[in-house]
Short mmCIF file of C-alpha atoms in Angstrom, two decimals:
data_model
loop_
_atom_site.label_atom_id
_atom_site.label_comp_id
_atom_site.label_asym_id
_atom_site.label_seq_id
_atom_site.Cartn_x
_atom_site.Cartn_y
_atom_site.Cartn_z
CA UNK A 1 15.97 194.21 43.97
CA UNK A 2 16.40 190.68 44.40
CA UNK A 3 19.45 188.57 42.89
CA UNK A 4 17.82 186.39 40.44
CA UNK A 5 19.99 183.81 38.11
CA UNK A 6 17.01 181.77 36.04
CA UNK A 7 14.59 183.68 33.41
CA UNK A 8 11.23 183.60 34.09
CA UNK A 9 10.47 181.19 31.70
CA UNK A 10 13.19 178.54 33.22
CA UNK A 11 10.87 179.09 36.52
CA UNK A 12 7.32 178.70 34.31
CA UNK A 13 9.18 174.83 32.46
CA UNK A 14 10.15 174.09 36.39
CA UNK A 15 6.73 174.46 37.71
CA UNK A 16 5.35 172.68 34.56
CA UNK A 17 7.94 170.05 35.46
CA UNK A 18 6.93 169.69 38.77
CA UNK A 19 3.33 169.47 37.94
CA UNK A 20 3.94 166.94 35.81
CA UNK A 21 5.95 165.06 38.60
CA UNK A 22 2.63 165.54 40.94
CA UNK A 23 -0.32 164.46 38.85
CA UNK A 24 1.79 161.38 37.45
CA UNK A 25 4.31 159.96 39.56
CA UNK A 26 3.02 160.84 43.02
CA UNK A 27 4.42 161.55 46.44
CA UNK A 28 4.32 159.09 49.09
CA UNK A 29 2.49 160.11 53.03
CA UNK A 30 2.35 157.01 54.64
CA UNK A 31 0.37 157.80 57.36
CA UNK A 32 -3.68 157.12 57.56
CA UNK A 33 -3.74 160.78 58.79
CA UNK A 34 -2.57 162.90 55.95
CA UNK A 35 -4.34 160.47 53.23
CA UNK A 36 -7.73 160.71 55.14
CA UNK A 37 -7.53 164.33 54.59
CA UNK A 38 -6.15 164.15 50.97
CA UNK A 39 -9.31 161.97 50.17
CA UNK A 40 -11.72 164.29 51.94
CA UNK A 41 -10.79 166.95 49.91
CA UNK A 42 -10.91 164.88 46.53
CA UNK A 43 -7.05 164.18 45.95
CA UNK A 44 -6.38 161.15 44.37
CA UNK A 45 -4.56 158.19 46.25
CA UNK A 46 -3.75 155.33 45.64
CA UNK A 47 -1.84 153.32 48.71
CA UNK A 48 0.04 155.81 50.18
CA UNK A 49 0.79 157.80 46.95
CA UNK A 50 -0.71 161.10 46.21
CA UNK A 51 -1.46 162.39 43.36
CA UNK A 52 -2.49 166.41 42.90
CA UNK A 53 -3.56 168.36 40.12
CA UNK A 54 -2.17 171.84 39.31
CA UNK A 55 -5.93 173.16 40.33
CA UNK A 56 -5.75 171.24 43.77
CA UNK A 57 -2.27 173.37 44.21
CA UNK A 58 -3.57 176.14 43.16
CA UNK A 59 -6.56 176.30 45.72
CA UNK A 60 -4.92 174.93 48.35
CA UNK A 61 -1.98 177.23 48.43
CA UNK A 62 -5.10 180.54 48.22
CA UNK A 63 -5.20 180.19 52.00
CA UNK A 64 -1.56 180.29 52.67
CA UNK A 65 -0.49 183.59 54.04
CA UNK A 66 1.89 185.58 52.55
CA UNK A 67 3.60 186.72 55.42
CA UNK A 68 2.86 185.51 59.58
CA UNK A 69 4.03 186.88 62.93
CA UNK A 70 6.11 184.25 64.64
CA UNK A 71 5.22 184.76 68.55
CA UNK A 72 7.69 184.94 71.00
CA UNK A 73 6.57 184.87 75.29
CA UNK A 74 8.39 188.10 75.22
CA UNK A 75 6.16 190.20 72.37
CA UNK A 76 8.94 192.44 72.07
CA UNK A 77 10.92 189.73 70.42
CA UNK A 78 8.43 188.13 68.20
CA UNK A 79 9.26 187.96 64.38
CA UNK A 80 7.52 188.46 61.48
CA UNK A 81 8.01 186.29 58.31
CA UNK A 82 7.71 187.28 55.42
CA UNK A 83 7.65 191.26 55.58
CA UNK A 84 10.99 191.18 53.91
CA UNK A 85 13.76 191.24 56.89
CA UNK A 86 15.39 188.07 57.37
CA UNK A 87 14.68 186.22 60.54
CA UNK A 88 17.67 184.23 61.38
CA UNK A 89 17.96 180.98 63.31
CA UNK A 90 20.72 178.44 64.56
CA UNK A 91 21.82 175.43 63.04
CA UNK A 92 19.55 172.33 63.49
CA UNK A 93 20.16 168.51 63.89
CA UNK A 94 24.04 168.22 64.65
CA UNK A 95 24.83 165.03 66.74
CA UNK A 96 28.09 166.42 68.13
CA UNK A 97 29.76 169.51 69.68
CA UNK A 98 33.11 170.12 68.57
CA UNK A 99 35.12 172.37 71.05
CA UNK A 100 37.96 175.18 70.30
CA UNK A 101 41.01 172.50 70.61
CA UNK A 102 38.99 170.33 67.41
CA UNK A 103 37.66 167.64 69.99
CA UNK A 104 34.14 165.80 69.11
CA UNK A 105 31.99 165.27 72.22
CA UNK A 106 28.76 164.05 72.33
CA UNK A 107 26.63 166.92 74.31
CA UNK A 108 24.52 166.63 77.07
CA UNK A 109 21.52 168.51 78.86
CA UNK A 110 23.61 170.96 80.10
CA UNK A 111 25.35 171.62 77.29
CA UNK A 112 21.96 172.33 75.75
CA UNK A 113 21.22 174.18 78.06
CA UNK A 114 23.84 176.69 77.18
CA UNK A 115 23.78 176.71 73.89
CA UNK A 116 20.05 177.87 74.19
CA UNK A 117 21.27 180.50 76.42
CA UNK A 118 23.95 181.05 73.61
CA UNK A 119 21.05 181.83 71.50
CA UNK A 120 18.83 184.28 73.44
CA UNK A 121 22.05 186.48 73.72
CA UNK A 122 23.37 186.36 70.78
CA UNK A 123 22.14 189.55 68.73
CA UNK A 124 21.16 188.32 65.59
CA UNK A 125 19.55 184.69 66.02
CA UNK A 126 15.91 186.11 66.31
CA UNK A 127 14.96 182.55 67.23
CA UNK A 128 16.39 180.42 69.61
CA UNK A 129 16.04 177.22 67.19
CA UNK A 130 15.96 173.65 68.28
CA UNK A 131 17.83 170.32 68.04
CA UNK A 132 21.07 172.42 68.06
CA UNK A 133 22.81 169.45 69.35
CA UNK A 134 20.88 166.66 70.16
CA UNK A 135 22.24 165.76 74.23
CA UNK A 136 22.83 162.28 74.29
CA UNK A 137 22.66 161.57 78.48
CA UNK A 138 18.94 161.39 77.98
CA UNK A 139 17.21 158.50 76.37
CA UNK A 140 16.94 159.47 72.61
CA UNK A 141 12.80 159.32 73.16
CA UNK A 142 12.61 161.98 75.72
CA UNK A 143 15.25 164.25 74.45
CA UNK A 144 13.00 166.21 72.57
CA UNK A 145 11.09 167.17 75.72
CA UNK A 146 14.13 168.38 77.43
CA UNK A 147 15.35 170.14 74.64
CA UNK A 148 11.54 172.03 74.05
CA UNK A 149 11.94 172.85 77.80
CA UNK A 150 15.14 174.40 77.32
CA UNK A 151 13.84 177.05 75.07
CA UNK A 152 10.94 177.84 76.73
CA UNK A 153 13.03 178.72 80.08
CA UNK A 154 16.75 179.89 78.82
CA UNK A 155 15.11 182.03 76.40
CA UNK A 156 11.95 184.48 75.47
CA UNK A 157 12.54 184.19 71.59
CA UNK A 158 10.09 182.42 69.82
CA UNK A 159 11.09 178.73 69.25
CA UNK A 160 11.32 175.91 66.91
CA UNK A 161 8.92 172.83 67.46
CA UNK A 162 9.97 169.18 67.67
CA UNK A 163 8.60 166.67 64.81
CA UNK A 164 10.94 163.57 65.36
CA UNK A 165 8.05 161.46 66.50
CA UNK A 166 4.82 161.33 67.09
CA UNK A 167 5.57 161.62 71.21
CA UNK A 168 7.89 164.56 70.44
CA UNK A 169 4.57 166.15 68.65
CA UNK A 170 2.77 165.56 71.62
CA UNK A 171 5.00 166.84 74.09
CA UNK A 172 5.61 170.15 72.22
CA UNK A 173 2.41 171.16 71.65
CA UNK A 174 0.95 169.95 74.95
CA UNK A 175 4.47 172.43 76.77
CA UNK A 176 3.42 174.85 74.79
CA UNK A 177 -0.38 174.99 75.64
CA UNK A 178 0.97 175.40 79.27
CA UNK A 179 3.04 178.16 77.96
CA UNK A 180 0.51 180.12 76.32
CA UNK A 181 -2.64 178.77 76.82
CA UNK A 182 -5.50 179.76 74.74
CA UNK A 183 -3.28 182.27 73.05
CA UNK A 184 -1.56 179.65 70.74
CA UNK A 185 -5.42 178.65 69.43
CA UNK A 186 -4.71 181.67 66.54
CA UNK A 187 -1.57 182.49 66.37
CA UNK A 188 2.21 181.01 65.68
CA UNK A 189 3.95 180.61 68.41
CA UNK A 190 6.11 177.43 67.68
CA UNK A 191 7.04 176.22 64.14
CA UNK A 192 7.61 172.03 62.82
CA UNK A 193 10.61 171.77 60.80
CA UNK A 194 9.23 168.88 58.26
CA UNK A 195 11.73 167.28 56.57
CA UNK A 196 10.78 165.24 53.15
CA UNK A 197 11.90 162.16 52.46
CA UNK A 198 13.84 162.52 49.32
CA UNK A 199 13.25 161.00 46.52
CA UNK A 200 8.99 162.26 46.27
CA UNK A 201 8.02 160.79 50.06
CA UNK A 202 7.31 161.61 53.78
CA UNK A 203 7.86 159.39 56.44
CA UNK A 204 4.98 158.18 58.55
CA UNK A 205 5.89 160.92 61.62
CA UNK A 206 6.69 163.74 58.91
CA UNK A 207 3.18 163.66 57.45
CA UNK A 208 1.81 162.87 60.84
CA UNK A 209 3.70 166.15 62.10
CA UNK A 210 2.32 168.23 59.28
CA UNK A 211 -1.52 167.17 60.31
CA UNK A 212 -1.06 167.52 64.08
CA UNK A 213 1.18 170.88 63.71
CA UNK A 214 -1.71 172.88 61.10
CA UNK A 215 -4.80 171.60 63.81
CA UNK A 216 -3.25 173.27 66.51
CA UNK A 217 -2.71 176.45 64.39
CA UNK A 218 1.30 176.26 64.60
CA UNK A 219 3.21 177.47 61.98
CA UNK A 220 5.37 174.53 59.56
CA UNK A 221 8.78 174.83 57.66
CA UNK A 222 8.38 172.44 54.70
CA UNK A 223 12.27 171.81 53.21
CA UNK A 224 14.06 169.12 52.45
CA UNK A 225 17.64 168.23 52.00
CA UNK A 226 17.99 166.40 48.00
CA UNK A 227 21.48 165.51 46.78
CA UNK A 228 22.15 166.14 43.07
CA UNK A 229 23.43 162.61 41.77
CA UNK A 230 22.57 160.92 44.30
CA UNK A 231 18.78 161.72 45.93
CA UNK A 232 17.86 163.75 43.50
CA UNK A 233 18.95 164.49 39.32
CA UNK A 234 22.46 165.18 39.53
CA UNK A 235 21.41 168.53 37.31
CA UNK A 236 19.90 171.32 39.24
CA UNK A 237 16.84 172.19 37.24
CA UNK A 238 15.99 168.65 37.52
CA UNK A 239 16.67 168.28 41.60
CA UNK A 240 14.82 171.72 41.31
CA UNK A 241 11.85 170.36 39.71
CA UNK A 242 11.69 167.46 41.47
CA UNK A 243 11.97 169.00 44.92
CA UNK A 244 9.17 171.67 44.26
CA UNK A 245 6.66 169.03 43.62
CA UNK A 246 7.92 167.14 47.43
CA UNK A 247 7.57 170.60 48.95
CA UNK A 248 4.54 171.61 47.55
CA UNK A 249 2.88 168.15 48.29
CA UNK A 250 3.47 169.17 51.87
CA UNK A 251 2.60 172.40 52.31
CA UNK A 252 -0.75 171.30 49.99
CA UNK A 253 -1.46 169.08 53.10
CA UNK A 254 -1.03 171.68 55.36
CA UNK A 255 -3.47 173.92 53.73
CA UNK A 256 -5.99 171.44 53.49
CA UNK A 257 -5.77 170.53 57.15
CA UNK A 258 -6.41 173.80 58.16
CA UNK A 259 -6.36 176.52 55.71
CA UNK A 260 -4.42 179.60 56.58
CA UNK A 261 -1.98 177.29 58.09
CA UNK A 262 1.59 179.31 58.57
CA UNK A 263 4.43 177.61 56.04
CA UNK A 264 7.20 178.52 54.75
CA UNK A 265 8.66 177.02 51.81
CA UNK A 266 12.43 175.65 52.06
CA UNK A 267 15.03 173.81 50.99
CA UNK A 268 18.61 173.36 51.88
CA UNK A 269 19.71 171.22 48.66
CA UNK A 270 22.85 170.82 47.23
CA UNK A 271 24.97 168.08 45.56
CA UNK A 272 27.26 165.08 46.45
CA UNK A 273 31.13 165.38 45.68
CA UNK A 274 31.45 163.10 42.79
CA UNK A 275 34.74 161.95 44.08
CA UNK A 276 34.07 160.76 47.91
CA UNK A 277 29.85 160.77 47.64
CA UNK A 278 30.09 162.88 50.35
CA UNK A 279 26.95 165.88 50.69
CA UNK A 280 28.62 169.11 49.67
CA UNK A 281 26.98 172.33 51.54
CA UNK A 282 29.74 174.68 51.41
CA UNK A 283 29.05 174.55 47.78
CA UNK A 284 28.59 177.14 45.19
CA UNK A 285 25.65 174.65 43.92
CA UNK A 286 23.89 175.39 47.12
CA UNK A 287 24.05 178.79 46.64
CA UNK A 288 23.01 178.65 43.31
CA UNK A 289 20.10 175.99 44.41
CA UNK A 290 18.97 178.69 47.58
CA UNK A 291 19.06 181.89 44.52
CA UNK A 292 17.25 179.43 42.07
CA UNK A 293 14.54 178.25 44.89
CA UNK A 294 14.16 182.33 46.39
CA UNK A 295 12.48 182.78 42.60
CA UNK A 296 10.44 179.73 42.85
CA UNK A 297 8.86 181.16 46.65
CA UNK A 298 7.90 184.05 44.83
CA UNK A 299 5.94 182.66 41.77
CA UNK A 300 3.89 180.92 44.63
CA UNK A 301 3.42 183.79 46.61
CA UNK A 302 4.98 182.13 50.00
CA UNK A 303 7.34 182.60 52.71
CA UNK A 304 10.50 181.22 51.76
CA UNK A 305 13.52 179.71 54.00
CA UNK A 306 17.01 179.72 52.91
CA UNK A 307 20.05 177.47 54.04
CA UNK A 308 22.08 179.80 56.20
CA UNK A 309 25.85 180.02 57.37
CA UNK A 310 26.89 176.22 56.07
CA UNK A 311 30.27 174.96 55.41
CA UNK A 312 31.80 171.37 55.01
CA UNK A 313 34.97 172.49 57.42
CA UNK A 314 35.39 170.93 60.33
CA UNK A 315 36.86 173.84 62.28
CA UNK A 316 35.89 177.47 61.96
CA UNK A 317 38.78 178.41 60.13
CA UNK A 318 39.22 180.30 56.58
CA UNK A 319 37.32 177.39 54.61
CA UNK A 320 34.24 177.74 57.39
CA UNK A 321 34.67 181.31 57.24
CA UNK A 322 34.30 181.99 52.80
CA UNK A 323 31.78 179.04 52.68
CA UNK A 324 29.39 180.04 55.38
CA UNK A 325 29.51 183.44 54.16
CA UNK A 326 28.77 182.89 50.64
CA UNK A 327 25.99 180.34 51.44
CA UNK A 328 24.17 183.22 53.87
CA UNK A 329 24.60 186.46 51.36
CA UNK A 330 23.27 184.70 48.60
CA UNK A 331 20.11 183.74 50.13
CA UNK A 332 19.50 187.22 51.33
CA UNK A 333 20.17 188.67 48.65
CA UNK A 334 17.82 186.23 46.73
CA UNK A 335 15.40 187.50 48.75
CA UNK A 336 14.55 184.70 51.62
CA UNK A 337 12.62 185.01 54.87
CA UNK A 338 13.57 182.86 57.41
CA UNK A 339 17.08 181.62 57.08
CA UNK A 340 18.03 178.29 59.21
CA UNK A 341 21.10 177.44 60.08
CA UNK A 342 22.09 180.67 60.17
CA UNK A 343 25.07 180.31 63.19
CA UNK A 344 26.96 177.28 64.46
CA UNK A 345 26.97 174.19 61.93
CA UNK A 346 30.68 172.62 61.09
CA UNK A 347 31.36 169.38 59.14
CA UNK A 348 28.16 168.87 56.80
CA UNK A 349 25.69 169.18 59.56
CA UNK A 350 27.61 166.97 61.90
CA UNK A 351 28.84 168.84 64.70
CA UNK A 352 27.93 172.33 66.38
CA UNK A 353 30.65 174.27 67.32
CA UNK A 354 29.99 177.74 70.23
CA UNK A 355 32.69 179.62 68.30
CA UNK A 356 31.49 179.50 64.98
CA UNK A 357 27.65 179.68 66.50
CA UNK A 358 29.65 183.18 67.68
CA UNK A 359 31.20 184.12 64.39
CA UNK A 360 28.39 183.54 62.25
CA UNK A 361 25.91 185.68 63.82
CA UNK A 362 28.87 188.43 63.20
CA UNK A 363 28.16 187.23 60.06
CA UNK A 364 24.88 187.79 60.17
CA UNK A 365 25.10 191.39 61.09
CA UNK A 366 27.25 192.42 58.59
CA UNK A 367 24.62 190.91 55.86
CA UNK A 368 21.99 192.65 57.85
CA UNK A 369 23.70 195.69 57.91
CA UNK A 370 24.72 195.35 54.15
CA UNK A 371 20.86 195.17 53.42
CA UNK A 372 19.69 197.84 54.94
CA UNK A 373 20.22 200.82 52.81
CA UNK A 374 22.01 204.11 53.43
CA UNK A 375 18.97 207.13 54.48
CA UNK A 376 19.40 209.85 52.38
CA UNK A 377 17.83 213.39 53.54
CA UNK A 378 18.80 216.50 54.30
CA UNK A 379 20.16 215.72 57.62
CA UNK A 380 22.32 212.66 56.11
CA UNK A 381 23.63 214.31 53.07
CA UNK A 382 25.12 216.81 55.26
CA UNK A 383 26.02 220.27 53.25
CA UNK A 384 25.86 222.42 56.49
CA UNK A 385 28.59 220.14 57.80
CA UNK A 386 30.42 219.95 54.43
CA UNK A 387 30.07 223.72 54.09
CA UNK A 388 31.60 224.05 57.63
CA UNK A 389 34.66 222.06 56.87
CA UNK A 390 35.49 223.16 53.78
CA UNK A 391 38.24 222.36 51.59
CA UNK A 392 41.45 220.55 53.41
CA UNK A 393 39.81 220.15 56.89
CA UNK A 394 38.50 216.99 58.56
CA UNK A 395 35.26 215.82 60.73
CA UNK A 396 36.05 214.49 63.54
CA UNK A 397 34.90 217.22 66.05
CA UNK A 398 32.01 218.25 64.22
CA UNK A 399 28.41 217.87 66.05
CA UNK A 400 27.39 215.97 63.20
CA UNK A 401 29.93 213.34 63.84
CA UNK A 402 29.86 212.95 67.76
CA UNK A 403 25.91 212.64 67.60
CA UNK A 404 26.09 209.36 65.22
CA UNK A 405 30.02 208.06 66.34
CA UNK A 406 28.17 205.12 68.29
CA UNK A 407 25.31 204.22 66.20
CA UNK A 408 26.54 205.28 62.40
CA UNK A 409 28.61 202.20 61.58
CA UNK A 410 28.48 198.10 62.07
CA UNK A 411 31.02 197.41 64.96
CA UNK A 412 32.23 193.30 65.10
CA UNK A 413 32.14 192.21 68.30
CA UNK A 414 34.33 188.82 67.63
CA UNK A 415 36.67 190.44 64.33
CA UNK A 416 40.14 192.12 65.22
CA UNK A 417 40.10 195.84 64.51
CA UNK A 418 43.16 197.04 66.68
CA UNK A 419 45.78 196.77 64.01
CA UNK A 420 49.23 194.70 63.57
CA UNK A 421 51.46 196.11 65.94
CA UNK A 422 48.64 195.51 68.76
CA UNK A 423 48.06 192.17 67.83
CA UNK A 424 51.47 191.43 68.38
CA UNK A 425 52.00 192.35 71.85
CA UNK A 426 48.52 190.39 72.50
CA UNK A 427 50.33 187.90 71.80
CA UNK A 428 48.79 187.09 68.50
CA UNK A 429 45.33 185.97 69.12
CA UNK A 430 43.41 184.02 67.00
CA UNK A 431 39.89 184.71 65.95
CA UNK A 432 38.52 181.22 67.29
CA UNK A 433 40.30 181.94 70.74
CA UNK A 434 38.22 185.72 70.60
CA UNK A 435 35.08 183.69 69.74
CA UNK A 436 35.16 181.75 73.00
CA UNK A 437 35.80 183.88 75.36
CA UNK A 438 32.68 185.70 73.76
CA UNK A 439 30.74 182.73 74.26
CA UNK A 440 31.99 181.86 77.60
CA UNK A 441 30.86 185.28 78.72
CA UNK A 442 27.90 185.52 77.05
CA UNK A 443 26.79 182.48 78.64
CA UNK A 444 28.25 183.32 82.88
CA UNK A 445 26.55 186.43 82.78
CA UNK A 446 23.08 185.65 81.05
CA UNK A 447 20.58 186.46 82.84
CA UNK A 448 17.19 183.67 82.25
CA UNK A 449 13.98 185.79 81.67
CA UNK A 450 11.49 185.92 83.82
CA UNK A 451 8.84 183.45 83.86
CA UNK A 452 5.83 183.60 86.18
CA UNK A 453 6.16 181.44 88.71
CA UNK A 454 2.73 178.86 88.47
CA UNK A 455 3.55 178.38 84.66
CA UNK A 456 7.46 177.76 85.48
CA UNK A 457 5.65 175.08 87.63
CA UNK A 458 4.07 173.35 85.79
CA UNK A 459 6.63 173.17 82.73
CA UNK A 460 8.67 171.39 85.35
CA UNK A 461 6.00 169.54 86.59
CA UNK A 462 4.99 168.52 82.97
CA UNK A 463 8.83 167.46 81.82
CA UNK A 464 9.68 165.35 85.06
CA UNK A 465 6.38 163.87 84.50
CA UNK A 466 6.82 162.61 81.14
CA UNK A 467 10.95 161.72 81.57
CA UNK A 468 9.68 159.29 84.15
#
């Protein structure tokens, strides 16, 4: 059972709201692309405003599928989403690394390079992501390509798409036809993060992204990021209503481009501290805006996307630690898909940081273990074992207890188990000193998958090409 905190009449005046929003006020594609399709399928324009009916929604959103497989090179690691397990993915769009001393860097290929390799080991990112940290010792126009790259080589996990122009389109989908050829024709093998342009627009490469992304058959993650009181109502049913009709424009678009298009429906709003205008995501409003938004998915009958592990800290310390955690259980336990930012993000989205990319997936394996229920059968409830014991003894050397002592229980990888008096004559380690050495292992020893050799080639061939 899902945690739900609005009635489902607050979610029927929303959507009313929000209809009312889209057949009156509009939202804004500028880009001849998206409005020649709007027009062939009889939507109302007028400039670059569209203008949709609650029957245009309706139809349009019939060929959306309810749930997709998101393909990965390695089939054993593709993810499905939408069949209720979470998929979980890295942060997205920091401009800076911080390190474990609290220095900002910008980062560079190489530092890309490992973070991606950060990704395919870490055990609960089932995607490797993209735009982690944007590297800034390539010009800003071909860092998309070298980033794409990146997660095609470093890693077998499926991967996130790049949308930031119309040449990072192009680039994607033309490394990922060399990737998997013909294969990618009917099936989801890279996703577009599309990102609204808050208040009720797109930008020109935005709805140019969603057209190019549904013709190829790739899959698109429609969110946006709307502050209360300042981008959006500074109440939350109104950024709520508001919001649905930008993301629904969008994925509307999608289906009409190519219906049966794979979206999923997101947002990652929250609201402004009053006091500094600064965006707030370690928020309890963001919480309560992923919840609210997890019921909205649902009365549309879509795959949903929930912020992830977020926090306005800049250091993973306690205030990273509570915020990221309450921002991730919520939205699982409202009931979302595909979670973004699930590991890394410090400082309102502006800086990436290895250790907390390292102690949020931790976090993310103790929500995934918390959601998946305890089996209950005759072997589990274990009277035999219980009978055996009896009254005043204990189970440590029973059968029943040696067959499950590595595989029963959740066991942290980064978090300190080995009590006080150990810690002390370890000389008191912190948790963000653990976290790199777990990162700075992880990445020595991993291993890059195997590739076959001509397609290797020609990635190469294709990036060095295009970098000039």
């Amino acid at each position: 059972m899902y945690q739900e905190i609005l009635s489902q009449d607050d979610i029927r005046r929303i959507h009313q709201t929000s209809m009312r929003v889209l057949s009156n006020v509009g939202v804004d594609f500028p880009s001849e692309k998206a409005l020649s399709v709007f027009e062939r399928h009889g939507v109302k324009t007028d400039g670059a405003r569209v203008f949709i009916t609650e029957e245009q929604l309706w139809n349009a959103l019939e060929s959306a599928p309810r749930q997709f497989t998101f393909h990965a090179r390695n089939p054993e690691r593709s993810a499905t989403v939408g069949a209720g397990e979470p998929v979980f993915a890295p942060g997205y769009g920091a401009p800076f690394l911080i390190d474990a001393e609290g220095h900002k860097r910008t980062p560079t290929v190489d530092d890309y390079q490992n973070l991606v390799k950060l990704a395919d080991a870490l055990p609960n990112q089932d995607v490797s992501g993209h735009l982690l940290a944007e590297p800034g010792d390539v010009p800003a126009e071909t860092a998309p390509l070298h980033m794409v790259y990146a997660h095609m080589v470093y890693s077998d996990k499926p991967y996130i798409g790049s949308v930031d122009s119309e040449l990072a389109v192009r680039h994607t989908l033309e490394l990922t036809r060399i990737l998997f050829g013909d294969s990618m024709a009917d099936r989801a093998v890279t996703i577009g993060v599309i990102s609204s342009l808050t208040p009720l627009a797109y930008s020109p490469d935005m709805s140019s992204a969603i057209v190019e992304y549904a013709r190829a058959g790739q899959g698109l993650l429609v969110a946006n990021l709307a502050m209360a009181g300042s981008t959006a109502p500074i109440t939350l049913a109104g950024m709520l209503a508001m919001q649905n009709a930008e993301m629904l424009a969008g994925i509307v678009l999608a289906e009409l481009t190519r219906p049966g298009t794979p979206v999923i429906y997101g947002t990652t709003s929250t609201n402004i501290d009053m006091r500094t205008g600064s965006l707030a995501i370690g928020s309890p409003e963001l919480a309560q805006v992923g919840a609210a938004h997890m019921q909205l998915v649902r009365f549309y009958g879509l795959p949903s996307r929930g912020s992830g592990a977020l926090t306005d800290a800049n250091y993973p310390n306690a205030q990273a630690g509570l915020e990221s955690m309450m921002g991730l259980l919520t939205v699982v336990n409202a009931g979302a898909h595909f979670v973004l930012h699930a590991a890394g993000i410090l400082s309102s989205y502006l800086a990436f940081s290895r250790e907390k990319f390292v102690l949020d997936d931790e976090i993310c394996g103790r929500v995934r273990r918390f959601h998946r229920p305890p089996i209950v059968d005759d072997d589990t409830l274990a009277y035999d074992v219980i009978v055996n014991v009896g009254p005043g003894g204990h189970f440590l050397m029973e059968d029943h207890t040696f067959e499950r002592c590595r595989t029963e229980f959740w066991e942290p990888e980064v978090s300190d188990r080995t009590g006080l008096d150990e810690w002390i004559d370890a000389g008191q380690p912190d948790i963000v000193t653990r976290a790199r050495e777990r990162w700075e292992q992880l990445v020595a020893t991993h291993q890059t998958p195997p590739l076959d050799s001509v397609t290797a080639r020609q990635l190469k061939a294709y990036v060095e090409k295009e970098a000039g």
